[in-house]
Amino acid sequence: MSLLVGSKIDEVDTAIAALVEQRLNCTDPVDALLTTESIDRLLDDRLQLMQAQEDH
């Protein structure tokens, strides 16, 4: 289970990094806000995965 959670955390980290890069290149404030919201959701997912990893 720990390897699976670790793998999912890595996937989330990769997605976050891509969105951060995308946000840096945003020229439209609406796109920047939507990207930031996506990053926030992924960070919430990452926290849940980390808690699940600690529980096992």
XYZ file of C-alpha atoms in Angstrom:
56
model
C 0.000 0.000 0.000
C 2.829 2.378 0.876
C 4.399 2.060 -2.572
C 1.059 2.739 -4.232
C 0.490 5.851 -2.121
C 4.054 6.983 -2.758
C 3.502 6.559 -6.477
C 0.297 8.586 -6.320
C 2.108 11.321 -4.386
C 4.751 11.424 -7.125
C 2.023 11.769 -9.764
C 0.408 14.620 -7.838
C 3.798 16.323 -7.434
C 4.374 16.100 -11.186
C 0.946 17.564 -11.894
C 1.523 20.387 -9.397
C 4.880 21.238 -10.961
C 3.308 21.385 -14.421
C 0.515 23.649 -13.188
C 2.961 25.958 -11.417
C 4.877 26.314 -14.681
C 1.625 26.945 -16.532
C 0.601 29.591 -13.997
C 3.923 31.388 -14.417
C 3.179 31.721 -18.131
C -0.454 32.847 -17.723
C -1.233 36.258 -19.128
C -4.962 36.063 -18.431
C -5.871 36.624 -14.755
C -8.825 34.238 -15.055
C -6.556 31.453 -16.313
C -4.110 32.186 -13.500
C -6.915 31.942 -10.941
C -8.258 28.688 -12.393
C -4.755 27.233 -12.425
C -4.228 28.291 -8.815
C -7.492 26.600 -7.830
C -6.329 23.405 -9.539
C -3.037 23.565 -7.653
C -4.937 24.053 -4.396
C -7.088 20.971 -5.052
C -4.011 18.901 -5.836
C -2.317 20.085 -2.648
C -5.390 18.948 -0.705
C -5.154 15.567 -2.453
C -1.456 15.372 -1.582
C -2.166 16.036 2.092
C -4.765 13.257 2.133
C -2.327 10.856 0.507
C 0.376 11.761 3.018
C -2.046 11.144 5.891
C -3.011 7.785 4.393
C 0.665 6.902 4.099
C 1.242 7.763 7.771
C -1.736 5.646 8.831
C -0.214 2.516 7.275
